[in-house]
Coordinates of C-alpha atoms in Angstrom, one line a residue:
Chain A
M1 CA -55.3 221.5 160.9
D2 CA -58.4 219.3 162.2
S3 CA -56.8 218.8 165.5
M4 CA -55.9 222.9 165.8
E5 CA -60.2 223.6 165.2
E6 CA -60.3 220.5 168.3
L7 CA -58.0 222.3 170.4
I8 CA -59.6 225.8 169.9
S9 CA -62.8 224.6 170.7
S10 CA -62.1 222.7 174.0
L11 CA -60.3 225.9 175.3
I12 CA -63.8 227.8 174.2
V13 CA -65.9 225.0 176.1
E14 CA -63.2 225.7 179.0
L15 CA -64.2 229.0 178.8
R16 CA -67.6 229.4 178.8
R17 CA -67.2 227.2 181.9
G18 CA -66.6 229.4 184.2
T19 CA -69.4 232.1 183.4
L20 CA -72.2 229.5 182.8
V21 CA -73.0 229.7 187.2
L22 CA -72.7 234.5 186.3
S23 CA -75.0 234.1 183.2
V24 CA -77.7 231.5 184.7
L25 CA -77.8 233.9 188.3
S26 CA -78.4 236.7 186.3
Q27 CA -81.2 235.6 184.9
L28 CA -83.6 234.2 187.9
H29 CA -84.3 237.2 189.5
T30 CA -87.7 235.9 188.6
P31 CA -88.7 232.8 188.5
E32 CA -88.4 230.7 185.5
Y33 CA -89.2 226.7 184.6
G34 CA -86.3 224.7 183.1
Y35 CA -86.8 225.0 179.7
S36 CA -87.6 228.7 179.9
L37 CA -84.7 229.2 180.9
V38 CA -83.0 227.6 177.9
Q39 CA -85.6 229.4 175.8
K40 CA -84.2 233.2 178.0
L41 CA -80.6 232.2 177.3
E42 CA -81.1 231.6 173.6
E43 CA -83.2 234.3 173.0
K44 CA -80.1 236.5 174.4
N45 CA -77.5 235.2 172.5
S46 CA -76.1 233.1 175.1
P47 CA -77.1 229.5 174.9
I48 CA -77.0 226.2 177.1
E49 CA -77.3 223.3 176.5
A50 CA -80.5 221.7 178.0
G51 CA -78.6 219.0 179.4
T52 CA -76.1 220.9 181.3
L53 CA -78.6 223.5 182.3
Y54 CA -81.5 221.1 184.2
P55 CA -78.9 219.3 186.6
L56 CA -77.3 222.9 187.0
L57 CA -80.3 224.6 188.5
R58 CA -80.9 221.3 190.9
R59 CA -77.0 221.7 192.5
L60 CA -77.4 225.8 192.4
E61 CA -80.7 225.0 194.9
K62 CA -78.7 222.2 197.1
Q63 CA -76.1 225.1 197.5
Q64 CA -78.8 227.4 198.3
L65 CA -78.6 230.1 195.8
L66 CA -81.3 229.3 193.8
T67 CA -85.4 228.6 195.7
S68 CA -87.3 226.1 193.8
E69 CA -91.3 225.6 193.8
W70 CA -93.5 223.2 191.7
D71 CA -96.4 225.3 190.2
T72 CA -99.2 222.9 189.2
T73 CA -101.7 225.2 188.1
E74 CA -101.2 224.8 184.8
S75 CA -102.3 221.6 182.8
R76 CA -98.3 220.4 183.0
P77 CA -96.6 221.0 186.6
R78 CA -93.6 222.5 186.7
K79 CA -90.2 223.1 188.8
F80 CA -90.0 227.1 189.0
Y81 CA -86.3 228.1 190.7
V82 CA -85.8 231.6 191.4
L83 CA -82.8 233.7 193.6
S84 CA -82.6 233.1 197.5
E85 CA -80.8 236.2 199.2
V86 CA -78.1 234.4 199.5
G87 CA -77.4 233.9 196.0
K88 CA -78.1 237.6 195.3
E89 CA -75.2 238.4 197.7
V90 CA -73.3 235.8 195.7
Y91 CA -74.3 237.2 192.2
N92 CA -73.1 240.5 193.1
R93 CA -70.3 239.6 194.3
L94 CA -69.5 237.1 190.8
K95 CA -70.5 240.2 188.9
S96 CA -68.4 242.6 190.4
E97 CA -65.6 240.0 190.7
W98 CA -66.5 239.6 186.3
E99 CA -66.4 242.9 186.0
S100 CA -63.1 243.5 187.4
L101 CA -61.5 240.4 185.7
S102 CA -62.8 241.2 182.5
N103 CA -61.2 244.8 182.4
Q104 CA -58.0 243.3 183.9
L105 CA -57.9 240.9 180.2
N106 CA -58.8 243.9 178.5
K107 CA -55.7 245.7 179.5
L108 CA -53.7 242.7 179.3
L109 CA -55.2 242.0 175.4
K110 CA -55.0 246.0 174.6
E111 CA -51.1 245.2 175.4
G112 CA -50.2 242.3 174.2
E113 CA -52.3 244.5 170.5
N114 CA -49.7 246.9 170.7
N115 CA -46.8 245.0 171.2
E116 CA -48.3 243.4 168.1
I117 CA -47.9 246.2 166.1
D118 CA -44.3 246.5 168.0
Chain B
M1 CA -94.5 209.1 175.3
K2 CA -92.8 205.1 175.8
L3 CA -89.9 206.8 174.0
I4 CA -89.1 209.6 177.3
D5 CA -90.3 207.9 179.7
R6 CA -87.1 205.2 178.8
Y7 CA -85.0 208.2 178.4
V8 CA -86.0 209.2 181.9
Y9 CA -85.6 205.7 183.5
A10 CA -82.6 205.5 182.3
V11 CA -81.4 209.1 184.1
T12 CA -83.4 208.6 187.6
D13 CA -82.0 204.8 187.6
R14 CA -78.2 206.0 188.6
L15 CA -79.3 208.5 190.7
P16 CA -80.1 208.6 194.8
V17 CA -83.3 207.3 195.9
E18 CA -84.1 210.7 197.9
I19 CA -84.1 212.3 194.3
R20 CA -85.0 210.2 192.4
E21 CA -88.7 210.9 192.1
D22 CA -88.2 214.8 192.1
V23 CA -85.8 214.7 188.9
N24 CA -88.3 212.5 187.7
K25 CA -90.7 215.0 187.5
E26 CA -88.5 217.9 187.0
L27 CA -87.3 216.0 183.3
H28 CA -90.5 214.9 182.8
A29 CA -91.9 218.0 182.2
N30 CA -89.2 219.5 181.0
I31 CA -88.6 217.0 177.8
E32 CA -92.7 218.2 177.4
D33 CA -91.6 221.4 177.6
M34 CA -89.1 221.0 174.5
L35 CA -91.6 219.0 172.3
P36 CA -93.8 221.2 169.8
E37 CA -97.5 221.1 170.2
N38 CA -98.3 217.4 168.4
A39 CA -95.3 215.7 168.6
A40 CA -94.7 213.0 166.5
E41 CA -92.0 210.4 167.7
D42 CA -89.1 212.1 164.9
D43 CA -89.4 215.6 167.5
V44 CA -88.8 213.4 170.3
K45 CA -86.1 211.4 168.9
K46 CA -84.2 215.3 168.6
V47 CA -85.1 216.3 172.2
L48 CA -84.1 212.9 173.4
E49 CA -80.9 213.5 170.9
K50 CA -80.3 216.9 172.3
L51 CA -80.1 216.3 176.1
G52 CA -77.4 213.0 175.0
D53 CA -75.8 210.5 177.1
P54 CA -78.8 208.7 180.0
I55 CA -75.4 208.5 181.7
K56 CA -73.8 211.6 181.4
L57 CA -77.0 213.3 182.4
A58 CA -76.7 211.4 185.5
N59 CA -73.5 211.9 186.7
E60 CA -74.1 215.8 185.6
Y61 CA -76.9 215.4 188.3
N62 CA -75.1 213.2 191.3
P63 CA -71.4 213.8 190.9
T64 CA -69.5 211.4 192.4
K65 CA -65.9 210.2 192.7
K66 CA -64.9 208.6 189.3
Y67 CA -61.9 207.0 190.8
L68 CA -60.7 204.2 193.3
I69 CA -57.2 206.2 194.3
G70 CA -57.9 209.9 194.0
P71 CA -54.3 212.3 193.7
D72 CA -53.8 213.2 197.4
I73 CA -52.9 209.4 198.2
Y74 CA -51.7 208.4 194.7
D75 CA -48.1 208.6 195.1
T76 CA -47.5 207.7 198.9
Y77 CA -50.4 204.3 197.5
I78 CA -47.9 203.3 195.2
S79 CA -44.6 203.5 197.1
V80 CA -46.9 201.2 199.8
L81 CA -48.4 199.3 197.2
K82 CA -44.1 198.3 195.6
L83 CA -43.5 198.1 199.1
V84 CA -45.3 195.7 200.5
T85 CA -45.9 193.5 197.3
S86 CA -42.2 192.5 197.0
I87 CA -41.9 191.6 201.2
V88 CA -44.9 189.3 200.4
T89 CA -44.0 187.7 197.7
I90 CA -40.4 187.4 198.5
V91 CA -41.2 185.9 201.9
L92 CA -43.4 183.6 200.8
V93 CA -40.9 182.7 198.4
F94 CA -38.3 182.0 201.1
V95 CA -41.1 180.0 203.0
T96 CA -41.4 177.5 199.4
L97 CA -38.1 177.6 199.4
I98 CA -37.9 175.9 203.6
E99 CA -40.3 173.9 203.0
E100 CA -38.6 172.3 199.8
A101 CA -35.6 172.3 201.6
V102 CA -37.0 170.5 204.5
N103 CA -39.8 168.1 203.1
P104 CA -38.3 167.4 199.7
S105 CA -40.5 166.4 196.9
A106 CA -41.1 162.0 197.2
N107 CA -40.0 162.4 193.3
E108 CA -36.2 160.5 192.8
E109 CA -36.0 162.7 189.5
L110 CA -34.1 165.3 189.7
I111 CA -35.3 167.2 186.4
K112 CA -38.9 167.0 187.5
M113 CA -37.9 167.6 191.7
S114 CA -36.7 171.2 190.4
I115 CA -40.0 171.6 188.0
E116 CA -42.2 170.8 191.0
V117 CA -39.8 172.9 192.9
F118 CA -39.7 175.6 190.3
T119 CA -43.7 176.0 188.8
N120 CA -44.3 175.8 192.6
L121 CA -42.0 178.8 193.5
I122 CA -43.9 180.9 190.3
S123 CA -47.6 180.2 191.5
T124 CA -46.3 181.3 195.0
A125 CA -44.9 184.7 194.4
I126 CA -47.9 185.1 191.5
Q127 CA -50.3 184.4 194.9
G128 CA -48.4 187.2 197.0
A129 CA -48.1 189.0 195.0
V130 CA -51.7 189.5 194.1
Q131 CA -52.2 189.0 197.6
G132 CA -50.8 192.2 199.0
F133 CA -52.2 193.7 195.3
L134 CA -55.5 193.1 197.0
W135 CA -54.9 194.5 200.7
V136 CA -52.8 197.0 199.7
T137 CA -55.7 198.8 197.7
L138 CA -58.3 197.8 199.7
V139 CA -57.3 199.5 202.6
F140 CA -55.7 202.7 200.1
V141 CA -60.5 202.9 198.9
I142 CA -61.4 202.5 201.9
L143 CA -58.8 205.8 203.4
E144 CA -60.1 207.5 200.1
R145 CA -64.2 207.0 201.0
T146 CA -63.2 207.5 204.6
G147 CA -61.3 210.0 206.0
V148 CA -59.2 211.9 203.1
N149 CA -60.6 214.8 202.4
Q150 CA -60.9 215.6 205.9
G151 CA -57.3 214.9 206.4
K152 CA -58.0 212.5 209.4
I153 CA -55.2 210.4 208.2
P154 CA -52.1 211.4 210.3
F155 CA -49.7 210.8 207.8
I156 CA -52.0 212.4 204.4
K157 CA -52.7 215.5 204.8
K158 CA -55.1 217.6 202.9
K159 CA -53.2 220.5 204.1
W160 CA -50.0 221.2 203.2
S161 CA -47.8 223.6 206.2
I162 CA -44.0 223.9 206.3
D163 CA -43.7 221.0 209.1
D164 CA -44.6 218.7 206.1
L165 CA -41.3 219.6 204.4
P166 CA -38.4 216.9 205.1
E167 CA -35.2 217.9 206.3
V168 CA -32.2 217.7 203.9
P169 CA -29.3 216.6 206.2
V170 CA -28.9 212.5 206.5
T171 CA -27.9 212.6 209.8
N172 CA -31.6 213.0 211.0
K173 CA -31.9 212.1 214.5
R174 CA -35.9 211.9 214.1
K175 CA -35.8 210.2 211.0
I176 CA -37.3 206.3 210.8
S177 CA -34.7 204.8 208.2
R178 CA -36.9 203.0 205.3
V179 CA -34.6 200.1 205.5
E180 CA -34.8 199.2 208.4
T181 CA -38.2 199.6 208.0
A182 CA -38.7 197.2 204.5
F183 CA -35.8 194.8 207.3
S184 CA -38.4 194.4 210.4
M185 CA -42.4 193.9 207.9
F186 CA -40.0 191.5 205.5
F187 CA -39.5 189.6 209.0
S188 CA -42.4 190.1 210.4
M189 CA -44.0 189.2 207.9
L190 CA -41.7 186.0 207.4
F191 CA -42.6 184.8 211.3
L192 CA -46.1 184.7 210.7
I193 CA -46.0 183.3 207.2
I194 CA -44.7 180.5 209.0
I195 CA -46.3 180.9 211.5
Y196 CA -50.1 180.4 210.5
Y197 CA -48.8 178.3 206.9
Q198 CA -46.1 175.9 208.3
P199 CA -46.1 175.8 212.6
Q200 CA -44.7 172.3 212.0
L201 CA -41.4 174.1 210.5
I202 CA -40.7 175.4 213.8
G203 CA -38.8 173.0 215.6
I204 CA -35.6 171.0 216.5
Y205 CA -33.7 169.6 213.3
E206 CA -31.4 166.7 213.2
K207 CA -28.7 166.7 211.2
N208 CA -27.4 163.0 209.6
G209 CA -26.8 160.7 206.7
N210 CA -30.2 162.7 204.7
G211 CA -29.6 166.8 205.2
I212 CA -31.2 168.0 207.9
T213 CA -34.6 166.4 209.1
L214 CA -36.6 167.8 211.3
S215 CA -36.8 165.9 214.2
A216 CA -39.7 167.5 216.3
P217 CA -41.6 170.2 215.4
L218 CA -41.6 173.3 219.1
F219 CA -45.1 173.7 219.4
I220 CA -48.6 171.9 219.9
V221 CA -49.8 173.0 216.2
E222 CA -53.6 171.9 217.6
R223 CA -52.7 174.0 221.0
L224 CA -51.4 176.9 218.4
Q225 CA -54.4 177.3 216.1
S226 CA -56.5 178.2 219.6
Y227 CA -54.1 181.7 219.5
I228 CA -53.7 182.1 215.7
F229 CA -56.3 185.2 215.3
I230 CA -55.0 187.1 218.2
I231 CA -51.4 186.5 216.5
I232 CA -53.3 187.5 213.6
I233 CA -54.9 190.8 215.1
I234 CA -51.6 191.9 216.6
A235 CA -49.3 190.9 213.0
F236 CA -51.5 193.7 211.2
L237 CA -51.7 196.0 213.9
G238 CA -47.9 195.7 213.5
F239 CA -47.7 195.9 209.7
G240 CA -49.7 199.4 210.2
I241 CA -47.4 201.1 212.3
Q242 CA -44.9 199.9 209.6
I243 CA -46.2 201.1 207.2
W244 CA -47.4 204.4 209.0
K245 CA -43.2 204.5 209.7
F246 CA -42.2 203.9 206.1
I247 CA -43.9 206.4 204.5
A248 CA -44.0 209.1 207.9
M249 CA -40.6 208.8 207.6
K250 CA -40.2 210.2 211.3
W251 CA -41.6 209.9 215.1
S252 CA -44.7 212.0 216.2
V253 CA -46.5 212.0 218.9
P254 CA -49.4 209.3 217.8
L255 CA -46.6 207.6 215.7
A256 CA -44.8 206.3 218.9
I257 CA -48.1 205.9 221.0
A258 CA -49.4 203.5 218.5
N259 CA -45.8 201.7 218.3
T260 CA -45.7 201.3 222.7
I261 CA -49.8 200.1 222.1
Y262 CA -48.7 197.5 220.1
N263 CA -45.5 196.6 221.8
L264 CA -47.5 195.7 225.1
A265 CA -49.6 193.5 223.1
L266 CA -46.8 191.5 221.9
C267 CA -45.2 190.9 225.1
I268 CA -48.9 190.3 226.9
L269 CA -49.2 187.7 223.7
V270 CA -45.7 186.4 224.4
L271 CA -46.1 186.2 228.2
L272 CA -48.8 184.1 227.7
M273 CA -47.7 182.1 225.0
I274 CA -44.9 181.3 227.2
S275 CA -46.8 180.8 230.2
D276 CA -49.3 178.1 228.6
G277 CA -47.3 174.4 229.3
S278 CA -50.0 173.0 227.4
L279 CA -48.8 174.8 224.6
L280 CA -45.1 173.0 224.3
N281 CA -44.4 170.0 223.0
Q282 CA -42.3 167.8 224.8
S283 CA -40.6 165.8 222.4
A284 CA -39.4 168.4 221.6
I285 CA -38.1 168.8 224.5
S286 CA -36.3 165.1 224.6
S287 CA -35.2 165.0 220.9
L288 CA -33.1 168.7 221.7
A289 CA -31.8 166.3 225.1
N290 CA -31.0 163.7 222.7
L291 CA -29.4 165.4 220.2
T292 CA -27.0 167.8 222.7
E293 CA -26.6 164.7 225.4
I294 CA -27.7 167.0 228.2
L295 CA -30.2 164.9 231.0
P296 CA -33.7 166.2 229.8
S297 CA -34.0 167.3 234.1
Q298 CA -31.2 169.5 233.8
L299 CA -32.7 170.9 230.3
T300 CA -35.6 171.8 231.4
N301 CA -34.6 173.2 234.5
A302 CA -31.9 175.2 232.3
W303 CA -35.1 175.7 229.9
Q304 CA -37.2 177.2 232.8
W305 CA -33.7 180.0 232.5
C306 CA -34.0 180.3 229.3
I307 CA -37.5 181.7 229.3
R308 CA -36.7 183.7 231.7
V309 CA -33.7 185.6 230.4
S310 CA -36.1 185.7 227.2
I311 CA -39.0 186.9 229.4
A312 CA -36.0 190.2 230.8
V313 CA -34.8 191.4 227.2
L314 CA -38.2 191.1 225.8
I315 CA -39.7 193.6 227.6
L316 CA -36.4 195.8 227.7
V317 CA -36.1 195.7 224.0
T318 CA -39.9 196.5 223.6
L319 CA -39.7 199.3 226.8
G320 CA -36.7 200.8 225.2
D321 CA -38.2 200.5 221.7
S322 CA -41.4 202.7 223.0
I323 CA -39.5 205.3 224.7
N324 CA -37.3 205.4 221.7
G325 CA -40.1 206.7 219.5
F326 CA -41.4 209.2 222.2
V327 CA -37.9 210.7 222.6
K328 CA -36.9 211.0 219.1
C329 CA -39.7 212.7 219.0
K330 CA -38.8 215.6 221.2
R331 CA -36.5 216.3 218.6
I332 CA -37.5 218.2 216.5
K333 CA -36.7 220.9 214.9

């Protein structure tokens, strides 16, 4: 039974991985720094590992979806990330893609349920 | 916080220099954000453990190719690897056998001698396999790092197209037989290894009481050494083309052009070597004269004719081969 649990958890990780970028982009209409974003996502029940998020932010910046700026006014300098113009467009496209995807999937799952009953 | 410094260092040390400083600052800030006020060492440990293995984290920051040879060229790599290692091994074993036959080891006892020959063969075979493996792998690693993903390499295209489908019928006019290619690789490798390691083996052989013995090498070995560099370059060009043929299995314009360049280079090299008077060992001619009981003066005459005929044959054959490549690549579809 252990191996089944392992399989399930690895499949869940895979399932969530695809939505990672979308959930990060959705929270960056206003500037956030690494840890504030971790907290924000945690509060909204979509936690991401800090060790995954920090490098992801850099990668998204490299892909020009985010822009960043160091804020040195506070006692501790922090790097803030926010959606770029490209990032906003990409986010909107991904969002509508996600919506149609989840609609289709819901339909498939509903069908599956009906078949089970038969 | 010494622990944090050590952790951040373990991550940034694995990153490219350009981003090291920035990641260092950012990671420091993030870790400190994650700590409670007046954090104790245990808190620091907890946060660092949450961030996980620094090697994994560094890899997230800077994903690099974690393989020498990727899936795109792996199949090709394996088939070329098998071909080259087996040919090199067979050729080396072959050369060792010839060598033993011509210059038998001084050892009188048969058992000791055969053990010697046997160990010699085994070590040569291993050496050949290792060398072949090394060079083929090196070439494919370079291919992987430089051109594969851009589709720059002629026979390994990233983007598949309908034209890449192999033809089913065996009687395909464009097709290059793999057996033929493997044979020509075998012989050119045999030739190269003899010229490189045992040039004195090419010569006039005599049959006498002790069996067949070498009476005189054909070339002055010291003089031959001055050609060895260019011979190796041309030989490697040839191997490249043969491997290309082996993989592609059909003619194409770039392949036909490369083949023509190779033939041209080969012709020029052979002409240069033939016209070099000090390359030929005169004692080989006199020993040939002895053997055939023809006067040396007559022999020189016949020799001249022989050379002229072989030059003509060489030019005709290479010309034919070059044209053949172009003609066959016209026969598309």
